[in-house]
Coordinates of C-alpha atoms and ligand atoms in Angstrom, one line a residue:
M1 CA -2.3 28.5 7.2
F2 CA -2.4 27.3 3.6
N3 CA 0.9 28.4 1.9
R4 CA 0.2 30.2 -1.3
R5 CA 3.7 29.8 -2.7
Y6 CA 3.6 26.1 -2.1
F7 CA 0.2 25.9 -3.8
L8 CA 1.5 27.8 -6.9
R9 CA 4.5 25.5 -7.1
S10 CA 2.5 22.4 -6.8
S11 CA -0.1 23.7 -9.3
L12 CA 2.7 24.4 -11.8
F13 CA 4.2 20.9 -11.3
S14 CA 0.7 19.4 -11.7
S15 CA 0.2 21.3 -15.0
L16 CA 3.5 20.2 -16.3
G17 CA 2.6 16.6 -15.4
L18 CA -0.7 16.9 -17.2
L19 CA 0.9 18.4 -20.2
A20 CA 3.2 15.5 -20.4
G21 CA 0.1 13.3 -20.3
R22 CA 0.8 12.0 -16.8
K23 CA -0.7 13.4 -13.6
V24 CA 2.6 13.2 -11.8
V25 CA 4.4 15.9 -9.8
A26 CA 8.1 16.5 -10.5
A27 CA 9.5 16.2 -7.0
T28 CA 9.0 14.7 -3.6
P29 CA 6.7 17.1 -1.7
V30 CA 8.1 19.7 0.6
Q31 CA 7.6 18.6 4.1
R32 CA 5.0 21.1 5.1
P33 CA 3.0 20.5 8.3
L34 CA -0.7 20.6 7.8
V35 CA -2.9 22.5 10.2
T36 CA -3.8 20.0 12.9
G37 CA -7.2 18.5 12.3
Q38 CA -6.8 18.5 8.5
P39 CA -7.4 15.1 7.2
V40 CA -4.9 13.5 4.8
V41 CA -4.6 10.2 2.9
I42 CA -1.8 8.7 0.9
S43 CA -1.6 5.5 -1.0
T44 CA 0.8 3.5 -3.2
W45 CA 1.1 3.7 -7.0
D46 CA -1.2 5.3 -9.6
A47 CA -4.2 3.3 -8.5
G48 CA -3.9 5.3 -5.3
L49 CA -5.7 8.3 -6.9
A50 CA -9.0 6.5 -7.3
A51 CA -8.5 4.8 -3.9
N52 CA -7.9 8.2 -2.2
K53 CA -11.1 9.5 -3.7
G54 CA -13.0 6.6 -1.9
A55 CA -11.2 7.4 1.3
W56 CA -11.8 11.1 0.9
E57 CA -15.6 10.6 0.8
V58 CA -15.2 9.5 4.4
L59 CA -12.5 11.9 5.6
S60 CA -14.1 15.0 4.1
R61 CA -17.3 14.3 6.1
N62 CA -15.2 14.1 9.3
G63 CA -15.4 10.3 9.2
A64 CA -12.9 8.0 10.9
A65 CA -9.5 7.2 9.4
L66 CA -10.3 3.5 9.8
D67 CA -13.4 3.7 7.7
A68 CA -11.6 5.8 5.2
V69 CA -8.7 3.3 4.7
E70 CA -11.2 0.5 4.3
A71 CA -13.4 2.3 1.8
G72 CA -10.4 3.6 -0.1
V73 CA -8.7 0.3 -0.9
K74 CA -12.1 -1.4 -1.6
V75 CA -12.2 0.8 -4.7
T76 CA -9.0 -0.9 -5.9
E77 CA -10.2 -4.3 -4.8
S78 CA -13.3 -3.8 -7.0
S79 CA -11.5 -2.8 -10.1
Q80 CA -11.3 -5.8 -12.3
N81 CA -8.5 -4.5 -14.5
C82 CA -6.1 -3.7 -11.8
C83 CA -3.4 -5.3 -9.8
V84 CA -5.3 -6.0 -6.6
G85 CA -8.3 -8.1 -5.8
L86 CA -10.0 -11.0 -7.7
G87 CA -9.1 -9.5 -11.1
A88 CA -5.4 -9.8 -10.3
N89 CA -2.7 -12.2 -11.5
P90 CA -3.0 -15.7 -10.1
D91 CA -0.4 -17.9 -8.4
R92 CA 1.6 -20.3 -10.5
D93 CA -1.2 -23.0 -10.2
G94 CA -3.7 -20.5 -11.6
Y95 CA -5.5 -19.5 -8.4
V96 CA -5.9 -15.9 -7.2
T97 CA -5.1 -15.7 -3.6
L98 CA -5.4 -12.5 -1.6
D99 CA -3.7 -11.0 1.4
A100 CA -4.8 -7.9 3.4
S101 CA -4.3 -6.1 6.7
I102 CA -5.8 -3.2 8.5
M103 CA -4.8 -1.3 11.7
D104 CA -6.4 1.5 13.7
H105 CA -5.3 4.2 16.1
E106 CA -5.7 2.0 19.2
W107 CA -3.4 -0.9 18.3
N108 CA -6.3 -3.0 17.0
C109 CA -5.3 -4.9 13.9
G110 CA -6.6 -7.7 11.7
A111 CA -5.3 -9.6 8.7
V112 CA -6.2 -12.3 6.2
G113 CA -3.8 -14.4 4.1
F114 CA -4.1 -16.9 1.2
L115 CA -7.8 -16.0 0.9
E116 CA -9.6 -17.2 -2.2
R117 CA -12.9 -16.1 -3.9
I118 CA -13.7 -13.2 -1.6
K119 CA -14.0 -9.8 -3.3
H120 CA -13.0 -7.6 -0.3
P121 CA -10.2 -9.2 1.8
I122 CA -9.7 -5.8 3.5
S123 CA -13.2 -6.0 5.0
V124 CA -12.6 -9.6 6.1
A125 CA -9.4 -8.4 7.8
R126 CA -11.4 -5.7 9.6
R127 CA -14.0 -8.4 10.7
V128 CA -11.1 -10.5 12.0
M129 CA -10.0 -7.4 14.0
E130 CA -13.4 -6.6 15.3
K131 CA -15.1 -9.9 15.7
T132 CA -12.5 -12.4 16.7
P133 CA -9.9 -12.5 19.5
H134 CA -7.2 -13.0 16.8
V135 CA -5.1 -10.9 14.4
M136 CA -4.8 -13.2 11.4
L137 CA -6.8 -15.9 9.7
V138 CA -5.5 -17.7 6.6
G139 CA -6.7 -20.0 3.8
V140 CA -9.8 -22.1 4.1
G141 CA -10.4 -20.9 7.6
A142 CA -10.3 -17.3 6.6
Q143 CA -12.7 -18.1 3.7
Q144 CA -15.1 -20.0 6.1
F145 CA -15.0 -17.0 8.4
A146 CA -15.8 -14.6 5.6
V147 CA -18.7 -16.7 4.4
A148 CA -20.1 -17.0 7.9
E149 CA -19.8 -13.2 8.1
G150 CA -22.0 -12.9 5.0
F151 CA -19.3 -12.2 2.3
P152 CA -20.4 -13.9 -0.9
L153 CA -18.2 -16.6 -2.4
E154 CA -17.3 -15.4 -5.8
P155 CA -16.8 -17.7 -8.8
A156 CA -13.3 -19.1 -9.2
V157 CA -12.5 -17.5 -12.5
L158 CA -9.7 -15.3 -13.7
S159 CA -10.3 -11.9 -15.2
D160 CA -9.6 -11.6 -18.9
D161 CA -6.4 -9.7 -18.3
A162 CA -5.2 -12.1 -15.7
K163 CA -6.0 -15.1 -18.0
K164 CA -4.0 -13.6 -20.8
S165 CA -1.0 -12.9 -18.5
Y166 CA -1.2 -16.3 -17.0
E167 CA -1.3 -18.0 -20.4
K168 CA 1.7 -16.0 -21.5
W169 CA 3.5 -16.9 -18.3
L170 CA 2.7 -20.6 -18.7
K171 CA 4.5 -20.8 -22.1
K172 CA 7.8 -20.6 -20.2
A173 CA 6.5 -21.2 -16.7
E174 CA 9.8 -20.0 -15.2
Y175 CA 9.7 -19.4 -11.5
K176 CA 11.1 -16.0 -10.9
P177 CA 9.9 -14.7 -7.6
V178 CA 11.0 -11.1 -8.1
I179 CA 9.0 -8.0 -7.6
N180 CA 10.4 -5.1 -9.6
I181 CA 9.0 -2.0 -11.1
E182 CA 7.0 -3.9 -13.8
N183 CA 5.7 -6.6 -11.5
H184 CA 3.9 -5.2 -8.5
D185 CA 0.5 -5.9 -7.0
T186 CA -0.4 -4.0 -3.9
I187 CA -2.2 -1.0 -2.6
G188 CA -1.3 0.3 0.8
M189 CA -3.0 3.3 2.3
V190 CA -2.5 5.4 5.4
A191 CA -4.7 8.2 6.6
M192 CA -5.2 10.8 9.4
D193 CA -8.8 12.0 10.1
A194 CA -10.0 15.3 11.4
A195 CA -9.7 14.1 15.0
G196 CA -6.0 13.5 14.3
N197 CA -6.2 9.7 14.5
L198 CA -4.2 7.5 12.2
S199 CA -5.1 4.2 10.5
G200 CA -3.8 2.1 7.6
S201 CA -4.7 -0.7 5.2
C202 CA -2.9 -2.9 2.7
T203 CA -4.3 -5.4 0.2
T204 CA -2.8 -7.4 -2.5
S205 CA -2.8 -10.5 -4.7
G206 CA 0.9 -10.7 -3.9
M207 CA 3.6 -11.6 -6.2
G208 CA 2.3 -12.6 -9.7
F209 CA 2.6 -16.4 -10.4
K210 CA 3.9 -17.0 -6.9
M211 CA 4.3 -20.5 -5.3
R212 CA 0.9 -21.7 -4.0
G213 CA 0.6 -20.7 -0.3
R214 CA 3.2 -17.9 -0.4
L215 CA 2.4 -14.9 1.8
G216 CA 4.2 -11.6 1.4
D217 CA 4.5 -8.7 3.8
S218 CA 1.1 -7.2 3.1
P219 CA -0.9 -9.2 5.7
I220 CA 1.9 -9.1 8.3
I221 CA 1.4 -6.3 10.8
G222 CA 4.8 -4.6 11.3
A223 CA 6.0 -5.6 7.8
G224 CA 3.5 -4.4 5.2
L225 CA 1.6 -2.1 7.6
F226 CA 2.1 -0.5 10.9
V227 CA 0.3 2.3 12.8
D228 CA 1.4 3.9 16.0
N229 CA -1.1 6.7 16.7
E230 CA 1.5 8.6 18.8
V231 CA 4.0 8.7 15.9
G232 CA 2.8 7.8 12.5
A233 CA 1.5 5.2 10.0
V234 CA 3.4 3.4 7.3
T235 CA 2.8 0.9 4.6
A236 CA 5.0 -1.0 2.1
T237 CA 5.1 -2.3 -1.4
G238 CA 7.6 -4.3 -3.3
Q239 CA 9.4 -7.6 -2.6
G240 CA 7.5 -8.8 0.5
E241 CA 10.2 -11.2 1.7
D242 CA 12.7 -8.3 2.1
V243 CA 10.1 -6.1 3.8
I244 CA 9.4 -8.9 6.3
R245 CA 13.1 -9.4 7.0
V246 CA 13.5 -5.9 8.4
C247 CA 10.0 -5.5 9.9
G248 CA 9.8 -2.7 7.4
S249 CA 6.8 -0.6 8.3
H250 CA 7.5 -1.0 12.0
S251 CA 11.1 0.1 11.5
V252 CA 9.9 3.2 9.6
V253 CA 7.6 4.2 12.5
E254 CA 10.5 3.7 14.9
Y255 CA 12.8 5.9 12.8
M256 CA 10.1 8.6 12.9
R257 CA 9.9 8.2 16.6
Q258 CA 13.6 9.0 16.8
G259 CA 12.9 12.3 15.0
M260 CA 13.3 11.5 11.4
S261 CA 10.9 13.0 8.8
P262 CA 8.7 10.5 7.0
E263 CA 10.9 10.6 3.9
E264 CA 14.1 10.2 6.0
A265 CA 12.6 7.3 7.9
C266 CA 11.5 5.5 4.7
K267 CA 15.0 6.1 3.3
A268 CA 16.6 4.6 6.4
A269 CA 14.6 1.4 6.0
V270 CA 15.2 1.2 2.2
E271 CA 19.0 1.7 2.8
K272 CA 19.0 -1.1 5.4
I273 CA 17.4 -3.5 2.8
A274 CA 19.9 -2.4 0.2
R275 CA 22.8 -3.2 2.6
I276 CA 21.3 -6.6 3.4
K277 CA 20.6 -7.5 -0.2
K278 CA 24.0 -6.3 -1.4
E279 CA 24.3 -6.8 -5.2
K280 CA 20.9 -8.4 -5.4
A281 CA 19.3 -5.1 -4.3
K282 CA 19.4 -3.8 -7.9
D283 CA 17.0 -6.6 -9.1
I284 CA 14.1 -5.8 -6.7
Q285 CA 11.8 -3.0 -5.8
V286 CA 10.8 -2.0 -2.3
A287 CA 9.1 1.2 -1.3
F288 CA 7.5 2.7 1.8
I289 CA 5.0 5.5 2.3
A290 CA 4.7 7.3 5.6
L291 CA 2.5 9.8 7.4
N292 CA 3.4 11.3 10.7
K293 CA 1.3 12.7 13.5
K294 CA 1.7 16.3 12.1
G295 CA 0.2 15.2 8.8
E296 CA 3.6 15.3 7.0
T297 CA 4.0 12.6 4.3
G298 CA 7.0 11.1 2.7
S299 CA 8.3 8.1 0.8
Y300 CA 11.4 6.4 -0.5
A301 CA 12.0 3.5 -2.9
L302 CA 14.8 1.2 -3.8
Q303 CA 14.3 1.7 -7.6
K304 CA 13.2 4.7 -9.7
G305 CA 9.6 4.9 -10.9
F306 CA 7.7 4.6 -7.7
T307 CA 4.9 7.1 -7.1
Y308 CA 2.3 7.6 -4.4
A309 CA -1.1 9.4 -4.4
L310 CA -1.7 12.2 -2.0
R311 CA -5.0 13.9 -1.0
N312 CA -5.7 16.5 1.5
N313 CA -7.9 19.7 1.7
N314 CA -5.5 21.5 -0.6
E315 CA -4.5 19.1 -3.2
E316 CA -5.0 15.8 -5.0
R317 CA -2.0 14.6 -6.9
M318 CA 0.6 11.9 -7.7
V319 CA 4.1 12.3 -6.2
E320 CA 7.3 11.0 -7.7
V321 CA 9.5 9.4 -5.1
K322 CA 13.3 9.6 -4.7
S323 CA 15.1 6.3 -4.9
Y324 CA 18.3 4.6 -3.7
F325 CA 19.3 3.7 -7.3
Ligands
LIG1 N1 4.5 -6.6 -1.2 C1 3.6 -7.5 -2.0 C2 4.0 -8.9 -1.7 O1 5.2 -9.2 -1.5 C3 3.7 -7.2 -3.5 C4 3.8 -5.8 -4.0 O2 3.8 -4.9 -3.3 O3 3.8 -5.7 -5.2 O4 3.2 -9.8 -1.8

């Protein structure tokens, strides 16, 4: 049953957020189980609101979670002024290179890495999953596969915003491979459909001004994304190298399997990264968002300022996330 007190509280928080000019809710959401069969989608950062809308068009018509997570992040990949897709920041040699992964409720997964000039890497990742015997294709091979599958090869040009940022970066050209709260470039999304099945997607241009050829966690199944339809679905954002080190999203799923709530599970993985990084932990951002089989959602970040977007039958809002620091 829909809980009226919860609704009133979340409406009040939403109004406060709107009054403050930000559509952000004040607290991590109460862990309230949804009625089984209610679809839900969550995705990282503010761009998640628009992405969730795309996913919701599928979920609200009883579509499959897999179709929803593909459609959702394609919205972000298409937005030229955002932080994902061909409009995003290039690597330090001036080329935009994209990474993406997708996973469904039956352990099927696909990924692409170091992919250039293709507008929708998430859809190429899905084709890898559905049309090849492999999980991941990278670089020129991934591009050749995409073109053979009918994806147009887009012009190799930077968006106006990316050109400006790159020119600014070139003035010093200092190589500082750090992802913190100002410098992040990923959308990760996990969803449950009306049939109760889970899927997830993750797509990124990776770290801005990265070394050419660098891959982060986003295309790596178990690191940037993991789905176990018996337990839950998780995706990550932040410093990819540190998410890879602890098989981040897979770890969060396993913590949920042990009985932790989504937020507790994300917190356990973030704390592990903090322990490993020691004093360097304060310089980076890492965050996880998680959805369990009951439809409960949660998240935890290393640094303050991380938010995720939530959409279900009852609400559509941003959620502020608790952090280690
Ligand atoms: N995790 C991504 C990477 O390391 C970047 C991000 O989430 O901002 O490539």
